[in-house]
Amino acid sequence: MLSINEIRKQFPVLDQHVYGKPLVYFDNAATTQKPLCVIERERDYYLHENCNIHRGVHYLSQKATEAYEHARQTVADFVNAKEAREIIFTRGTTESLNLLATAFEHLDCFVPRNDAKRLKVLVTAMEHHSNLVPWQQMVQRNGGELLVLPMDNKGVLDLEQYEKLLQECPKVVSIAHISNVLGTINPIKQMIAMAHNYDIPVVIDGAQSIAHQPIDVQDLDCDFFVFSGHKMYAPMGIGGLYGKAEWLEKLPPYQFGGEMVDTVSFEKTTFNVLPYKFEAGTPNVGAALGLETAIQFLQNLDRKAVEEHENQLLQFAIKQLSEIEGIRFIGEAEQRSGLVSFIIEGIHPYDLGTLIDKMGVAVRTGHHCAEPVMTHFGIPGTVRASFALYNTLEEVEIFVKAVKKAAMMLR
Ligand code: PLP
């Protein structure tokens, strides 16, 4: 059993009033709040351990280096990577995806020099801009083509079409595990296996899944898995890229500078081994340690119970919201995770979001960095409520009441 009351004590930020009303924080898909243990770990690092890592012979530098590498091992264990060197620390999902798009672009033989038409990358119709624009820009720079796997009006991907698109031989497939707008949980294990039948590597954007379900990259057999710490109770500015060692060995570096080199002369540079080859410059050590603590925080909870709790919040919210006249849910897949997106006929999502904010309820409105999804549904944006483990059924009630009241005022 989860004790939400106990858990909430770890999140003092939730215990406040906005505009004189108790805060209901339902913007967790944008970023989660941070537990005290994470905040204290980062503070402790700056109080007692702060030092640049890897390059120092002195005590503090060695201590900070050990702590940083320990955090890498913790991340590796958390996603069940075979080895710690398969984990690259980045600033988050966006940087990880830019790293991959750039590294693939510079991989010899990847961009066919004399036959640009053969350069194709396959994404889906429900991607966040972070998993769309880096690939789009990369193929466009090289005269290639972005293939887009369509979805239906419930927000479910078309797997028959997927098989056909794989036959067009994309060089990479990059798919969101969970859509940040629709909440759809994509059948990634099956999609990875299908792509592997054609020897195509698969990147999984795990930004919206990592906090909500256990990830096992070996079981999924994905080639890459990327995520952001700040969406899983860790600090901002830290995240990760898992890559199979054989792929990371093959890919060229993304950024150049200190730490990622082995030897340097004016004529020639050789590069460091994994994972350092992809970690140029001074990393965000404090945040990496905070990420490790966030992982330990999650591991100390019954994750099955967390999943069930978040699902209960979702089902309750959907049931309650369904009573509102003129509501239209955006994203109605059977397999979905803890967020609900909707619009109400005749009401702009922005107006609704602004009004319920004054009632203490924080949700996100707009296109959620997924403009093509809005185009698909022919809408300017949605209101999105997204849940985390510290949210309660009472908060869902307050939220639904606020939506009903705002809808009455705006009609
Ligand atoms: N991918 C998905 C599915 C997301 O939901 C987000 C953020 O909302 C991102 C990528 C980008 O994450 P970040 O801004 O942490 O890099």
Short mmCIF file of C-alpha atoms and ligand atoms in Angstrom, two decimals:
data_model
loop_
_atom_site.label_atom_id
_atom_site.label_comp_id
_atom_site.label_asym_id
_atom_site.label_seq_id
_atom_site.Cartn_x
_atom_site.Cartn_y
_atom_site.Cartn_z
CA MET A 1 0.00 0.00 0.00
CA LEU A 2 1.25 3.47 -0.86
CA SER A 3 0.90 6.07 1.85
CA ILE A 4 0.28 9.18 -0.22
CA ASN A 5 0.22 11.31 2.93
CA GLU A 6 3.71 10.13 3.83
CA ILE A 7 4.90 10.62 0.27
CA ARG A 8 3.52 14.16 0.16
CA LYS A 9 5.63 15.10 3.19
CA GLN A 10 8.62 14.65 0.89
CA PHE A 11 7.24 17.37 -1.43
CA PRO A 12 6.85 20.62 0.56
CA VAL A 13 6.22 22.56 -2.66
CA LEU A 14 2.80 20.90 -2.89
CA ASP A 15 1.83 22.23 0.51
CA GLN A 16 1.06 25.81 -0.50
CA HIS A 17 -1.78 28.06 -1.52
CA VAL A 18 -1.98 29.92 -4.82
CA TYR A 19 -4.49 32.74 -5.16
CA GLY A 20 -5.69 31.72 -1.69
CA LYS A 21 -6.55 28.17 -2.80
CA PRO A 22 -4.66 24.95 -2.03
CA LEU A 23 -2.38 24.12 -4.95
CA VAL A 24 -3.42 21.18 -7.12
CA TYR A 25 -0.43 20.37 -9.30
CA PHE A 26 -1.46 18.46 -12.43
CA ASP A 27 1.37 19.54 -14.74
CA ASN A 28 3.58 16.55 -14.05
CA ALA A 29 4.12 15.61 -17.68
CA ALA A 30 5.89 18.97 -18.08
CA THR A 31 7.95 18.45 -14.94
CA THR A 32 7.49 16.63 -11.65
CA GLN A 33 8.15 18.17 -8.26
CA LYS A 34 11.29 17.09 -6.39
CA PRO A 35 11.32 15.22 -3.08
CA LEU A 36 13.34 16.56 -0.16
CA CYS A 37 15.86 13.72 -0.45
CA VAL A 38 16.75 14.85 -3.99
CA ILE A 39 17.00 18.51 -3.01
CA GLU A 40 19.14 17.59 -0.02
CA ARG A 41 21.43 15.35 -2.08
CA GLU A 42 22.21 18.17 -4.46
CA ARG A 43 22.69 20.63 -1.60
CA ASP A 44 24.94 18.17 0.19
CA TYR A 45 27.09 17.80 -2.90
CA TYR A 46 27.66 21.55 -3.06
CA LEU A 47 28.21 21.74 0.70
CA HIS A 48 30.74 18.91 0.98
CA GLU A 49 31.83 17.36 -2.30
CA ASN A 50 31.79 19.97 -5.07
CA CYS A 51 34.66 19.50 -7.44
CA ASN A 52 35.37 19.02 -11.10
CA ILE A 53 35.56 15.33 -11.83
CA HIS A 54 37.89 12.90 -13.61
CA ARG A 55 40.80 15.32 -13.83
CA GLY A 56 41.90 15.79 -10.25
CA VAL A 57 44.31 13.81 -8.13
CA HIS A 58 43.11 15.39 -4.91
CA TYR A 59 40.64 14.04 -2.40
CA LEU A 60 37.53 16.05 -3.36
CA SER A 61 37.94 15.42 -7.05
CA GLN A 62 38.25 11.70 -6.49
CA LYS A 63 35.26 11.68 -4.18
CA ALA A 64 33.09 13.59 -6.68
CA THR A 65 34.29 11.34 -9.52
CA GLU A 66 33.40 8.21 -7.56
CA ALA A 67 29.97 9.61 -6.71
CA TYR A 68 29.30 10.56 -10.34
CA GLU A 69 30.31 7.13 -11.65
CA HIS A 70 28.25 5.50 -8.92
CA ALA A 71 25.26 7.50 -10.15
CA ARG A 72 25.90 6.19 -13.67
CA GLN A 73 25.87 2.62 -12.39
CA THR A 74 22.59 3.33 -10.56
CA VAL A 75 21.01 4.61 -13.79
CA ALA A 76 22.33 1.56 -15.66
CA ASP A 77 20.79 -0.78 -13.08
CA PHE A 78 17.54 1.18 -13.10
CA VAL A 79 16.99 0.61 -16.83
CA ASN A 80 18.76 -2.77 -16.74
CA ALA A 81 21.58 -1.81 -19.11
CA LYS A 82 24.28 -4.48 -19.46
CA GLU A 83 27.07 -2.07 -18.58
CA ALA A 84 27.46 1.38 -17.01
CA ARG A 85 29.35 2.61 -20.11
CA GLU A 86 26.10 2.29 -22.04
CA ILE A 87 24.73 5.26 -20.09
CA ILE A 88 25.61 8.76 -21.28
CA PHE A 89 24.63 11.66 -19.05
CA THR A 90 23.01 14.47 -21.01
CA ARG A 91 20.87 17.51 -20.17
CA GLY A 92 17.76 15.46 -20.92
CA THR A 93 15.65 13.94 -23.66
CA THR A 94 16.09 16.83 -26.08
CA GLU A 95 19.86 16.79 -25.87
CA SER A 96 19.94 13.00 -26.11
CA LEU A 97 17.90 13.08 -29.32
CA ASN A 98 20.00 15.86 -30.81
CA LEU A 99 23.08 13.84 -29.93
CA LEU A 100 21.70 10.83 -31.79
CA ALA A 101 20.51 12.73 -34.86
CA THR A 102 23.88 14.48 -35.15
CA ALA A 103 25.94 11.37 -34.48
CA PHE A 104 23.98 9.34 -37.04
CA GLU A 105 24.40 12.13 -39.57
CA HIS A 106 28.15 11.92 -39.18
CA LEU A 107 28.34 8.15 -39.14
CA ASP A 108 30.25 7.06 -42.22
CA CYS A 109 27.99 5.22 -44.65
CA PHE A 110 24.85 6.46 -42.89
CA VAL A 111 24.16 9.38 -45.19
CA PRO A 112 24.53 7.88 -48.66
CA ARG A 113 26.62 10.44 -50.50
CA ASN A 114 25.38 9.77 -54.01
CA ASP A 115 21.86 8.71 -53.28
CA ALA A 116 20.24 11.07 -50.81
CA LYS A 117 16.85 9.52 -51.49
CA ARG A 118 17.98 6.54 -49.50
CA LEU A 119 18.33 8.60 -46.33
CA LYS A 120 15.06 8.10 -44.48
CA VAL A 121 14.18 8.33 -40.82
CA LEU A 122 10.87 7.01 -39.51
CA VAL A 123 9.03 8.79 -36.68
CA THR A 124 5.38 8.66 -35.66
CA ALA A 125 2.54 11.16 -35.98
CA MET A 126 2.44 11.66 -32.21
CA GLU A 127 6.01 12.78 -31.50
CA HIS A 128 7.03 15.67 -29.27
CA HIS A 129 8.96 18.26 -31.31
CA SER A 130 12.12 16.98 -29.62
CA ASN A 131 11.75 13.65 -31.36
CA LEU A 132 10.76 15.19 -34.66
CA VAL A 133 12.69 18.37 -35.41
CA PRO A 134 16.25 16.98 -34.88
CA TRP A 135 15.54 14.11 -37.32
CA GLN A 136 13.65 16.36 -39.74
CA GLN A 137 16.50 18.88 -39.85
CA MET A 138 19.05 16.11 -40.24
CA VAL A 139 17.32 14.50 -43.22
CA GLN A 140 16.55 17.86 -44.81
CA ARG A 141 20.19 18.97 -44.54
CA ASN A 142 21.11 15.89 -46.52
CA GLY A 143 18.28 15.79 -49.04
CA GLY A 144 16.65 12.80 -47.37
CA GLU A 145 13.11 12.17 -46.22
CA LEU A 146 11.21 11.95 -42.95
CA LEU A 147 8.70 9.10 -42.94
CA VAL A 148 5.75 9.53 -40.60
CA LEU A 149 3.76 6.62 -39.22
CA PRO A 150 0.09 7.67 -39.00
CA MET A 151 -2.29 7.17 -36.08
CA ASP A 152 -6.06 6.88 -35.89
CA ASN A 153 -8.48 9.23 -34.18
CA LYS A 154 -8.12 7.47 -30.85
CA GLY A 155 -4.39 8.11 -30.92
CA VAL A 156 -3.32 4.57 -31.80
CA LEU A 157 -0.52 3.88 -34.27
CA ASP A 158 -1.25 1.93 -37.44
CA LEU A 159 0.98 -1.16 -37.27
CA GLU A 160 0.09 -2.41 -40.76
CA GLN A 161 1.30 0.88 -42.14
CA TYR A 162 4.38 0.55 -39.92
CA GLU A 163 5.31 -2.73 -41.62
CA LYS A 164 4.99 -1.04 -45.01
CA LEU A 165 7.09 1.95 -43.96
CA LEU A 166 9.81 -0.35 -42.62
CA GLN A 167 10.00 -1.83 -46.12
CA GLU A 168 11.06 1.62 -47.34
CA CYS A 169 14.30 0.99 -45.42
CA PRO A 170 14.56 3.92 -43.02
CA LYS A 171 18.00 4.18 -41.44
CA VAL A 172 16.54 4.74 -37.96
CA VAL A 173 13.14 4.46 -36.31
CA SER A 174 12.43 6.85 -33.41
CA ILE A 175 9.25 6.42 -31.36
CA ALA A 176 7.75 7.85 -28.19
CA HIS A 177 7.12 5.20 -25.57
CA ILE A 178 4.19 7.25 -24.21
CA SER A 179 2.67 10.25 -25.98
CA ASN A 180 2.82 13.45 -23.93
CA VAL A 181 -0.46 14.66 -25.47
CA LEU A 182 -2.54 11.52 -25.85
CA GLY A 183 -1.18 9.36 -23.07
CA THR A 184 -1.04 6.44 -25.52
CA ILE A 185 1.37 3.71 -24.47
CA ASN A 186 2.81 2.49 -27.75
CA PRO A 187 3.53 -1.23 -28.24
CA ILE A 188 7.23 -0.53 -28.42
CA LYS A 189 8.48 -4.05 -27.74
CA GLN A 190 6.58 -5.31 -30.77
CA MET A 191 7.62 -2.29 -32.85
CA ILE A 192 11.29 -2.78 -31.95
CA ALA A 193 11.13 -6.46 -32.96
CA MET A 194 9.43 -5.53 -36.26
CA ALA A 195 12.16 -2.96 -37.07
CA HIS A 196 14.88 -5.45 -36.16
CA ASN A 197 13.47 -7.87 -38.74
CA TYR A 198 14.76 -5.31 -41.24
CA ASP A 199 17.99 -4.60 -39.27
CA ILE A 200 16.82 -1.07 -38.47
CA PRO A 201 17.93 0.43 -35.12
CA VAL A 202 15.23 1.86 -32.84
CA VAL A 203 15.38 4.89 -30.57
CA ILE A 204 12.78 5.09 -27.78
CA ASP A 205 11.80 8.47 -26.38
CA GLY A 206 11.11 7.54 -22.78
CA ALA A 207 10.47 11.07 -21.47
CA GLN A 208 6.92 10.19 -20.43
CA SER A 209 7.44 6.59 -19.39
CA ILE A 210 10.49 6.49 -17.16
CA ALA A 211 8.68 7.75 -14.04
CA HIS A 212 5.59 5.65 -14.55
CA GLN A 213 6.69 2.12 -15.32
CA PRO A 214 9.82 0.00 -14.88
CA ILE A 215 12.09 0.10 -17.92
CA ASP A 216 14.15 -2.89 -19.00
CA VAL A 217 16.17 -1.98 -22.07
CA GLN A 218 17.44 -5.54 -22.50
CA ASP A 219 13.95 -6.96 -22.47
CA LEU A 220 12.72 -4.26 -24.88
CA ASP A 221 15.86 -4.82 -26.98
CA CYS A 222 15.81 -1.14 -28.00
CA ASP A 223 19.03 0.23 -29.43
CA PHE A 224 18.65 3.55 -27.63
CA PHE A 225 16.43 4.82 -24.83
CA VAL A 226 16.41 8.51 -23.85
CA PHE A 227 14.88 10.29 -20.88
CA SER A 228 14.87 13.45 -18.72
CA GLY A 229 15.56 13.46 -14.99
CA HIS A 230 13.20 16.34 -14.24
CA LYS A 231 10.19 14.27 -15.31
CA MET A 232 11.09 11.58 -12.77
CA TYR A 233 11.49 13.60 -9.56
CA ALA A 234 15.14 14.49 -10.28
CA PRO A 235 16.65 17.95 -10.86
CA MET A 236 16.44 19.82 -14.14
CA GLY A 237 19.44 19.82 -16.44
CA ILE A 238 20.20 16.11 -16.21
CA GLY A 239 18.99 13.13 -18.17
CA GLY A 240 20.28 10.17 -20.01
CA LEU A 241 20.88 8.28 -23.14
CA TYR A 242 21.12 4.51 -23.02
CA GLY A 243 22.68 2.98 -26.11
CA LYS A 244 23.78 -0.56 -26.86
CA ALA A 245 27.57 -0.54 -26.53
CA GLU A 246 28.09 -1.75 -30.09
CA TRP A 247 26.09 1.23 -31.40
CA LEU A 248 27.75 3.79 -29.15
CA GLU A 249 31.16 2.45 -30.17
CA LYS A 250 30.24 2.97 -33.81
CA LEU A 251 28.74 6.45 -33.52
CA PRO A 252 31.06 9.46 -33.75
CA PRO A 253 31.15 12.07 -30.95
CA TYR A 254 28.51 14.77 -30.79
CA GLN A 255 30.39 17.59 -29.09
CA PHE A 256 34.12 18.18 -28.86
CA GLY A 257 36.24 19.54 -26.03
CA GLY A 258 37.70 18.41 -22.75
CA GLU A 259 37.18 14.93 -21.32
CA MET A 260 35.97 13.35 -24.56
CA VAL A 261 39.49 13.15 -26.00
CA ASP A 262 42.31 10.66 -25.62
CA THR A 263 45.22 12.46 -27.28
CA VAL A 264 45.29 15.85 -29.02
CA SER A 265 47.81 17.44 -31.34
CA PHE A 266 47.33 20.20 -33.89
CA GLU A 267 47.19 17.56 -36.56
CA LYS A 268 45.00 14.94 -35.00
CA THR A 269 42.73 14.06 -32.10
CA THR A 270 41.81 10.64 -30.84
CA PHE A 271 38.76 10.13 -28.70
CA ASN A 272 38.17 8.76 -25.24
CA VAL A 273 36.40 5.45 -24.58
CA LEU A 274 32.71 5.09 -23.73
CA PRO A 275 30.91 6.77 -22.09
CA TYR A 276 33.29 9.76 -21.97
CA LYS A 277 33.45 10.05 -25.77
CA PHE A 278 29.96 11.56 -25.56
CA GLU A 279 30.45 13.72 -22.47
CA ALA A 280 32.45 16.74 -23.58
CA GLY A 281 33.09 19.43 -20.96
CA THR A 282 32.20 19.66 -17.30
CA PRO A 283 29.02 17.75 -16.54
CA ASN A 284 26.25 18.63 -14.10
CA VAL A 285 27.58 16.46 -11.29
CA GLY A 286 25.22 17.72 -8.59
CA ALA A 287 22.18 16.99 -10.75
CA ALA A 288 23.49 13.51 -11.63
CA LEU A 289 23.68 12.75 -7.92
CA GLY A 290 20.17 14.13 -7.52
CA LEU A 291 19.05 11.81 -10.32
CA GLU A 292 20.59 8.87 -8.49
CA THR A 293 18.66 9.82 -5.35
CA ALA A 294 15.41 10.18 -7.34
CA ILE A 295 15.95 6.66 -8.66
CA GLN A 296 16.51 5.36 -5.12
CA PHE A 297 13.36 7.23 -4.04
CA LEU A 298 11.36 5.42 -6.76
CA GLN A 299 13.00 2.08 -6.03
CA ASN A 300 11.96 2.35 -2.39
CA LEU A 301 8.32 2.49 -3.45
CA ASP A 302 6.15 -0.35 -4.66
CA ARG A 303 6.21 0.57 -8.34
CA LYS A 304 3.28 -1.65 -9.21
CA ALA A 305 1.27 0.22 -6.56
CA VAL A 306 2.43 3.55 -8.04
CA GLU A 307 1.22 2.48 -11.48
CA GLU A 308 -2.11 1.37 -10.06
CA HIS A 309 -2.52 4.59 -8.09
CA GLU A 310 -1.82 6.77 -11.14
CA ASN A 311 -4.20 4.68 -13.21
CA GLN A 312 -6.90 5.09 -10.59
CA LEU A 313 -6.46 8.88 -10.75
CA LEU A 314 -6.72 8.73 -14.54
CA GLN A 315 -9.84 6.58 -14.62
CA PHE A 316 -11.52 8.73 -11.98
CA ALA A 317 -10.67 11.95 -13.86
CA ILE A 318 -12.00 10.54 -17.16
CA LYS A 319 -15.21 9.38 -15.51
CA GLN A 320 -15.83 12.71 -13.80
CA LEU A 321 -14.89 14.83 -16.81
CA SER A 322 -17.18 12.78 -19.09
CA GLU A 323 -20.16 14.39 -17.37
CA ILE A 324 -19.24 17.79 -18.80
CA GLU A 325 -21.34 18.81 -21.76
CA GLY A 326 -19.38 19.35 -24.97
CA ILE A 327 -16.19 17.68 -23.73
CA ARG A 328 -14.01 15.96 -26.30
CA PHE A 329 -11.14 13.77 -25.18
CA ILE A 330 -8.02 13.90 -27.31
CA GLY A 331 -6.44 10.47 -27.02
CA GLU A 332 -8.60 7.48 -26.21
CA ALA A 333 -6.27 4.54 -26.66
CA GLU A 334 -6.92 1.48 -24.54
CA GLN A 335 -3.31 1.34 -23.41
CA ARG A 336 -2.67 4.70 -21.81
CA SER A 337 -0.79 6.34 -19.01
CA GLY A 338 -1.61 8.95 -16.36
CA LEU A 339 -2.65 11.99 -18.33
CA VAL A 340 -5.84 13.26 -19.88
CA SER A 341 -6.12 15.80 -22.70
CA PHE A 342 -9.40 17.41 -23.65
CA ILE A 343 -11.19 20.39 -25.14
CA ILE A 344 -14.66 21.71 -24.40
CA GLU A 345 -16.80 22.88 -27.28
CA GLY A 346 -16.83 26.64 -27.69
CA ILE A 347 -14.11 27.26 -25.09
CA HIS A 348 -10.47 27.99 -25.86
CA PRO A 349 -8.14 25.74 -23.83
CA TYR A 350 -6.06 28.77 -22.84
CA ASP A 351 -9.09 30.50 -21.27
CA LEU A 352 -10.03 27.37 -19.38
CA GLY A 353 -6.48 26.84 -18.11
CA THR A 354 -6.17 30.47 -17.02
CA LEU A 355 -9.44 30.40 -15.11
CA ILE A 356 -8.79 27.16 -13.25
CA ASP A 357 -5.33 28.42 -12.35
CA LYS A 358 -7.08 31.15 -10.36
CA MET A 359 -8.85 28.32 -8.52
CA GLY A 360 -5.48 26.82 -7.57
CA VAL A 361 -5.32 24.15 -10.28
CA ALA A 362 -2.18 23.94 -12.41
CA VAL A 363 -2.65 22.24 -15.77
CA ARG A 364 -1.00 22.78 -19.13
CA THR A 365 -2.76 24.21 -22.15
CA GLY A 366 -1.63 24.58 -25.74
CA HIS A 367 -0.03 22.28 -28.29
CA HIS A 368 2.32 20.62 -25.78
CA CYS A 369 5.24 20.84 -28.26
CA ALA A 370 3.39 18.50 -30.61
CA GLU A 371 1.87 20.76 -33.26
CA PRO A 372 1.36 17.95 -35.79
CA VAL A 373 -0.86 16.18 -33.24
CA MET A 374 -3.03 19.31 -33.02
CA THR A 375 -3.19 19.47 -36.82
CA HIS A 376 -4.25 15.81 -36.92
CA PHE A 377 -7.19 16.51 -34.61
CA GLY A 378 -7.94 19.93 -36.17
CA ILE A 379 -7.66 21.82 -32.87
CA PRO A 380 -5.50 24.72 -31.62
CA GLY A 381 -4.55 22.97 -28.39
CA THR A 382 -5.85 20.98 -25.45
CA VAL A 383 -6.09 21.22 -21.70
CA ARG A 384 -3.86 18.52 -20.26
CA ALA A 385 -3.96 17.22 -16.70
CA SER A 386 -1.11 14.88 -15.89
CA PHE A 387 -0.72 12.92 -12.69
CA ALA A 388 2.15 11.85 -10.47
CA LEU A 389 2.45 9.52 -7.53
CA TYR A 390 1.76 12.26 -4.97
CA ASN A 391 -1.61 13.28 -6.45
CA THR A 392 -4.88 12.28 -4.79
CA LEU A 393 -8.48 11.51 -5.72
CA GLU A 394 -9.53 14.59 -3.72
CA GLU A 395 -7.36 16.70 -6.00
CA VAL A 396 -9.07 15.17 -9.04
CA GLU A 397 -12.40 16.21 -7.53
CA ILE A 398 -11.20 19.78 -7.00
CA PHE A 399 -9.87 19.87 -10.56
CA VAL A 400 -13.11 18.60 -12.11
CA LYS A 401 -15.17 21.04 -10.04
CA ALA A 402 -12.92 23.86 -11.22
CA VAL A 403 -13.27 22.79 -14.86
CA LYS A 404 -17.06 22.64 -14.53
CA LYS A 405 -17.20 26.07 -12.91
CA ALA A 406 -14.86 27.62 -15.50
CA ALA A 407 -16.86 26.06 -18.34
CA MET A 408 -20.04 27.62 -16.96
CA MET A 409 -18.38 31.02 -16.68
CA LEU A 410 -16.97 30.87 -20.20
CA ARG A 411 -20.13 29.74 -21.97
N1 PLP B 1 9.67 13.81 -25.54
C1 PLP B 1 8.51 13.78 -24.87
C2 PLP B 1 7.54 12.68 -25.15
C3 PLP B 1 8.21 14.77 -23.93
O1 PLP B 1 7.05 14.73 -23.27
C4 PLP B 1 9.17 15.79 -23.68
C5 PLP B 1 8.86 16.88 -22.74
O2 PLP B 1 7.73 17.17 -22.44
C6 PLP B 1 10.37 15.76 -24.39
C7 PLP B 1 10.58 14.76 -25.30
C8 PLP B 1 11.41 16.79 -24.15
O3 PLP B 1 11.93 16.67 -22.85
P1 PLP B 1 12.98 17.73 -22.28
O4 PLP B 1 12.36 19.08 -22.47
O5 PLP B 1 13.10 17.35 -20.84
O6 PLP B 1 14.23 17.57 -23.03
#
